[in-house]
Coordinates of C-alpha atoms (C1' of nucleotides) in Angstrom, one line a residue:
Chain A
M126 CA 24.8 34.6 -41.6
P127 CA 27.8 33.0 -42.3
E128 CA 29.0 29.5 -41.7
L129 CA 32.4 28.1 -43.1
P130 CA 31.2 27.8 -46.7
E131 CA 30.1 31.6 -46.5
V132 CA 33.5 32.7 -45.0
E133 CA 35.3 30.6 -47.6
T134 CA 33.3 32.1 -50.4
T135 CA 34.1 35.7 -48.8
K136 CA 37.7 34.9 -48.7
R137 CA 37.8 33.8 -52.4
G138 CA 35.8 36.8 -53.4
I139 CA 38.0 39.4 -51.7
A140 CA 41.6 37.9 -51.9
P141 CA 42.2 38.8 -55.5
H142 CA 41.4 42.6 -54.8
I143 CA 43.4 42.9 -51.6
E144 CA 46.4 40.7 -51.7
N145 CA 49.6 42.6 -52.2
Q146 CA 47.9 45.8 -52.0
S147 CA 49.0 48.5 -49.5
I148 CA 46.6 50.0 -46.8
V149 CA 46.4 53.7 -47.5
K150 CA 43.7 54.2 -44.8
A151 CA 42.1 52.0 -42.2
I152 CA 38.8 53.6 -40.8
V153 CA 37.0 52.4 -37.7
R154 CA 33.4 53.9 -37.5
N155 CA 32.2 51.9 -34.7
Q156 CA 34.6 50.2 -32.3
Q157 CA 31.9 48.4 -30.5
L158 CA 31.7 44.9 -32.2
R159 CA 32.0 41.7 -30.0
W160 CA 35.0 42.9 -28.5
P161 CA 36.2 46.7 -28.8
I162 CA 38.4 47.3 -31.8
D163 CA 41.9 48.3 -30.8
S164 CA 42.2 52.1 -30.8
D165 CA 45.7 52.0 -32.4
L166 CA 44.5 49.7 -35.1
S167 CA 44.6 52.4 -38.0
A168 CA 48.1 53.3 -37.1
K169 CA 49.3 49.7 -37.0
L170 CA 47.8 49.0 -40.6
E171 CA 48.3 52.2 -42.6
G172 CA 51.3 51.9 -45.0
Q173 CA 51.4 48.2 -44.5
V174 CA 50.9 45.6 -47.2
V175 CA 48.3 42.8 -47.2
T176 CA 50.5 39.9 -48.1
A177 CA 48.0 36.9 -47.8
V178 CA 44.3 36.3 -47.1
T179 CA 43.6 32.9 -45.5
R180 CA 41.0 31.4 -43.3
R181 CA 41.0 29.2 -40.2
A182 CA 37.5 28.0 -39.2
K183 CA 35.3 31.1 -39.5
Y184 CA 38.1 33.5 -39.0
L185 CA 39.5 35.4 -42.0
L186 CA 43.2 36.1 -41.4
L187 CA 44.8 39.0 -43.3
Q188 CA 48.6 38.7 -43.0
I189 CA 50.0 42.2 -42.8
G190 CA 53.6 41.9 -44.0
D191 CA 55.7 40.4 -41.1
H192 CA 54.0 42.7 -38.6
G193 CA 51.0 40.8 -37.7
T194 CA 47.6 39.4 -38.6
L195 CA 44.3 41.2 -38.9
I196 CA 41.6 38.6 -37.6
L197 CA 38.1 39.2 -39.0
H198 CA 35.1 37.3 -37.8
L199 CA 31.7 37.9 -39.4
G200 CA 29.5 36.6 -36.4
M201 CA 25.8 36.1 -37.3
S202 CA 25.3 39.2 -39.6
G203 CA 28.6 40.4 -40.9
S204 CA 29.6 40.7 -44.4
L205 CA 32.6 42.0 -46.5
R206 CA 32.3 43.7 -49.7
V207 CA 35.0 45.1 -52.1
L208 CA 33.8 48.5 -53.4
P209 CA 35.2 51.3 -55.5
Q210 CA 36.5 54.3 -53.8
G211 CA 34.0 56.7 -52.8
A212 CA 31.1 54.3 -52.5
A213 CA 28.6 55.6 -50.1
V214 CA 28.8 54.5 -46.6
Q215 CA 25.7 52.4 -45.5
K216 CA 24.2 51.9 -42.0
H217 CA 26.3 49.4 -40.0
D218 CA 29.4 49.8 -42.0
H219 CA 31.9 49.7 -39.2
F220 CA 35.3 49.1 -40.5
E221 CA 37.2 49.5 -43.8
L222 CA 40.5 49.2 -45.5
Q223 CA 41.2 51.7 -48.3
L224 CA 43.8 50.1 -50.6
S225 CA 46.4 51.4 -53.1
N226 CA 44.4 50.1 -56.0
N227 CA 41.6 52.4 -55.2
K228 CA 39.3 49.7 -53.9
I229 CA 37.8 49.4 -50.3
L230 CA 37.4 46.3 -48.3
R231 CA 34.4 47.2 -46.1
L232 CA 32.7 45.3 -43.2
N233 CA 29.1 45.7 -42.5
D234 CA 27.5 44.0 -39.4
P235 CA 24.1 44.9 -38.1
R236 CA 24.2 42.7 -35.0
R237 CA 27.8 43.5 -34.2
F238 CA 28.5 39.9 -33.1
G239 CA 31.6 40.1 -35.5
A240 CA 35.2 40.9 -34.5
V241 CA 38.1 42.9 -35.9
L242 CA 41.4 42.0 -34.0
W243 CA 45.0 42.7 -34.2
S244 CA 47.5 40.0 -33.5
D245 CA 51.2 40.3 -33.6
Q246 CA 51.9 36.8 -32.1
D247 CA 52.1 33.6 -34.0
I248 CA 48.6 33.3 -35.2
N249 CA 48.4 29.6 -34.4
Q250 CA 49.0 30.4 -30.7
H251 CA 46.3 33.0 -30.6
K252 CA 43.8 32.4 -28.0
L253 CA 40.9 32.2 -30.4
I254 CA 42.9 30.0 -32.9
R255 CA 44.9 27.6 -30.9
N256 CA 42.2 25.2 -29.4
L257 CA 40.3 25.0 -32.6
G258 CA 39.6 21.5 -34.1
P259 CA 40.4 20.3 -37.7
E260 CA 39.0 21.6 -40.7
P261 CA 36.4 19.6 -42.6
N262 CA 37.9 17.8 -45.6
S263 CA 41.5 17.7 -43.8
A264 CA 43.4 14.7 -42.9
K265 CA 42.8 15.2 -39.1
F266 CA 39.2 15.2 -39.4
D267 CA 38.5 11.6 -39.5
T268 CA 36.2 8.7 -37.9
L269 CA 38.5 7.8 -35.1
R270 CA 38.6 11.3 -34.0
L271 CA 34.8 11.7 -33.8
Y272 CA 34.5 8.4 -32.3
Q273 CA 37.0 8.7 -29.5
L274 CA 36.1 12.4 -28.7
S275 CA 32.6 11.4 -28.3
R276 CA 32.9 8.4 -25.9
K277 CA 31.0 9.0 -22.7
R278 CA 29.8 12.3 -23.8
K279 CA 26.0 12.9 -23.1
L280 CA 25.3 16.1 -25.2
T281 CA 23.4 15.7 -28.4
V282 CA 25.3 14.6 -31.5
K283 CA 24.2 17.9 -33.1
Q284 CA 25.9 20.0 -30.3
F285 CA 29.0 17.8 -30.6
I286 CA 29.6 18.4 -34.2
M287 CA 28.8 22.1 -33.9
D288 CA 31.5 22.6 -31.2
G289 CA 34.6 24.0 -32.8
K290 CA 36.9 21.8 -30.7
T291 CA 35.4 18.7 -32.6
V292 CA 35.5 20.1 -36.0
V293 CA 35.4 23.7 -37.1
G294 CA 33.0 25.4 -39.2
V295 CA 29.8 23.2 -38.9
G296 CA 27.1 25.8 -38.0
N297 CA 23.4 25.4 -37.5
I298 CA 22.3 24.9 -41.2
Y299 CA 25.1 22.3 -42.1
A300 CA 24.6 20.5 -38.8
S301 CA 21.1 19.6 -39.6
E302 CA 22.1 18.9 -43.2
S303 CA 24.9 16.5 -42.4
L304 CA 23.0 14.6 -39.8
F305 CA 20.1 14.1 -42.2
R306 CA 22.5 12.8 -44.9
A307 CA 24.1 10.4 -42.4
G308 CA 20.7 9.2 -41.1
I309 CA 21.6 10.1 -37.5
D310 CA 18.8 11.4 -35.2
P311 CA 20.4 14.9 -33.9
R312 CA 18.9 14.4 -30.5
R313 CA 21.0 11.3 -29.7
A314 CA 23.8 11.5 -27.2
A315 CA 27.2 11.8 -28.9
G316 CA 28.5 9.0 -26.9
S317 CA 25.8 6.5 -28.1
I318 CA 26.8 6.6 -31.8
S319 CA 28.8 3.8 -33.4
K320 CA 32.0 4.1 -35.1
A321 CA 30.4 3.1 -38.2
R322 CA 27.9 5.8 -38.1
Y323 CA 30.6 8.4 -37.4
M324 CA 32.4 7.2 -40.6
K325 CA 29.2 8.1 -42.5
L326 CA 28.8 11.4 -40.6
T327 CA 32.6 12.3 -41.4
E328 CA 31.8 11.8 -45.1
T329 CA 28.5 13.7 -45.0
V330 CA 30.0 16.7 -43.1
N331 CA 32.8 16.8 -45.8
S332 CA 30.6 16.6 -48.7
V333 CA 28.0 19.0 -47.4
I334 CA 30.7 21.6 -46.7
S335 CA 32.5 21.2 -50.1
K336 CA 29.3 21.3 -52.0
A337 CA 28.1 24.4 -50.1
I338 CA 31.6 26.0 -51.0
A339 CA 31.2 25.1 -54.7
A340 CA 27.7 26.7 -54.7
G341 CA 29.1 29.9 -53.2
G342 CA 27.4 29.4 -49.8
T343 CA 23.8 29.5 -48.6
T344 CA 21.8 32.8 -48.8
L345 CA 19.0 32.7 -46.5
Q346 CA 18.0 36.3 -45.8
D347 CA 20.9 38.5 -46.9
F348 CA 24.0 36.7 -47.3
T349 CA 25.8 37.7 -50.6
Q350 CA 29.1 37.0 -52.0
P351 CA 31.7 40.0 -52.0
D352 CA 30.6 40.9 -55.5
G353 CA 26.8 41.0 -54.4
K354 CA 25.8 37.6 -55.8
P355 CA 23.7 35.3 -53.6
G356 CA 25.0 31.8 -52.6
Y357 CA 23.2 28.9 -54.3
F358 CA 23.4 26.2 -51.7
K359 CA 19.8 27.0 -50.5
Q360 CA 18.6 25.0 -53.4
E361 CA 20.3 22.0 -52.2
L362 CA 19.1 22.1 -48.7
T363 CA 17.3 18.9 -47.7
V364 CA 15.8 19.7 -44.2
Y365 CA 16.9 23.1 -42.9
G366 CA 14.0 25.4 -42.8
K367 CA 11.6 22.6 -44.2
A368 CA 9.6 21.9 -41.2
G369 CA 6.2 20.4 -42.4
E370 CA 7.5 19.5 -45.9
P371 CA 7.9 16.0 -47.1
C372 CA 11.3 14.3 -46.5
S373 CA 13.1 13.8 -49.9
I374 CA 13.6 10.2 -49.1
C375 CA 10.5 8.8 -47.2
Q376 CA 8.0 11.7 -47.7
S377 CA 7.1 11.8 -44.0
E378 CA 6.9 15.4 -42.5
I379 CA 10.1 17.1 -41.6
Q380 CA 10.3 17.7 -37.9
Q381 CA 11.4 21.0 -36.3
E382 CA 12.7 21.0 -32.7
V383 CA 15.0 23.3 -30.5
I384 CA 18.1 21.7 -29.4
A385 CA 20.3 23.8 -27.1
Q386 CA 18.5 27.0 -28.1
R387 CA 19.0 26.5 -31.9
N388 CA 16.4 25.4 -34.4
T389 CA 17.0 21.8 -35.6
F390 CA 15.3 20.1 -38.6
Y391 CA 15.2 16.3 -39.1
C392 CA 13.2 13.4 -40.5
K393 CA 12.0 11.1 -37.8
R394 CA 11.8 8.1 -40.0
C395 CA 15.1 8.3 -41.8
Q396 CA 17.1 9.5 -38.8
T397 CA 17.6 7.1 -36.0
Chain B
dA277 C1' 35.7 17.8 -16.9
dC278 C1' 31.1 18.5 -18.9
dT279 C1' 26.8 20.6 -19.6
dG280 C1' 23.3 23.9 -20.3
dG281 C1' 22.0 28.5 -20.4
dA282 C1' 22.5 33.4 -20.7
dT283 C1' 24.3 36.8 -23.4
dC284 C1' 26.0 40.4 -26.9
dC285 C1' 22.9 43.3 -31.0
dT286 C1' 19.8 44.8 -34.7
dG287 C1' 16.3 43.8 -38.1
dA288 C1' 12.6 41.2 -40.2
dC289 C1' 8.4 39.1 -39.6
dT290 C1' 4.1 37.8 -37.3
dG291 C1' -0.1 38.8 -35.0
dC292 C1' -3.3 41.8 -32.8
Chain C
dT188 C1' 0.2 52.2 -39.5
dG189 C1' 1.7 51.0 -34.9
dC190 C1' 3.3 48.1 -31.4
dA191 C1' 4.8 43.9 -28.7
dG192 C1' 6.6 39.7 -29.1
dT193 C1' 9.6 36.2 -31.5
dC194 C1' 13.3 34.7 -33.9
dA195 C1' 17.8 34.6 -36.6
dG196 C1' 23.4 31.9 -39.9
dG197 C1' 28.0 32.4 -33.7
dA198 C1' 30.4 31.2 -29.9
dT199 C1' 32.3 32.9 -25.3
dC200 C1' 31.7 32.8 -20.8
dC201 C1' 29.8 31.4 -16.4
dA202 C1' 27.4 28.6 -12.9
dG203 C1' 26.4 24.1 -11.3

DNA sequence: ACTGGATCCTGACTGC
DNA sequence: TGCAGTCAGGATCCAG
């Protein structure tokens, strides 16, 4: 479900309701997510204050006073909602924080690819965080980085930009969208793309991600913002999910092809 | 060091 | 209405 824009949308939706609230109760209903939830997690959280909500890549980070960080990842199908105290528990509601303002932050994740982890070390040194590449729209994400990292690499340029060590947050939807807007064939080897074209790709990744955040993310099947509203970027998709439809630029049929086990959409005339 | 592939899990959808 | 098969927004881990 969520790529970076959806996680950012979630962060913005939940932060005003949970920042500076204390955790009255933390409930684990199902420990079995991607990694088992720490059995002592409730004891670590109860009575503490959520002092800040931030995001790194697709990880949501809840700073818990000066004790540590609660790391949340939504996987493929996870979502967070802010609900009033007493809201009925639904199927796949695995974890929640009951807060001093009588609201609940509740995680629902049917496929359980998501994660709820505790870290009491410097979060930037955490195993899942320390090797991540730069955020889109940050100074460290630039043309030279893409160009240098890609030299001699044989994997496709699509796989290359979906790798979190290259740049974080570019998932399957936004990879196809960024490559279309840059005019780059997703099947090409990363190492064969010129510096000038990586300059264009840097721009399109940045603009696609920021436009998607501004639209509140992309709702395909069931993504909703924490208040229940859908994301509106779906209306701005140019190729993703549009196999057989005319290209918005040249009218030829949008192609669909599996690359590294992921569906990929592109225009074979506009993308070379 | 790179690369591709399998893998975790449930639900929605398609075709018979 | 049932059932089998396919596919889905992530990303880690492992073999070659």
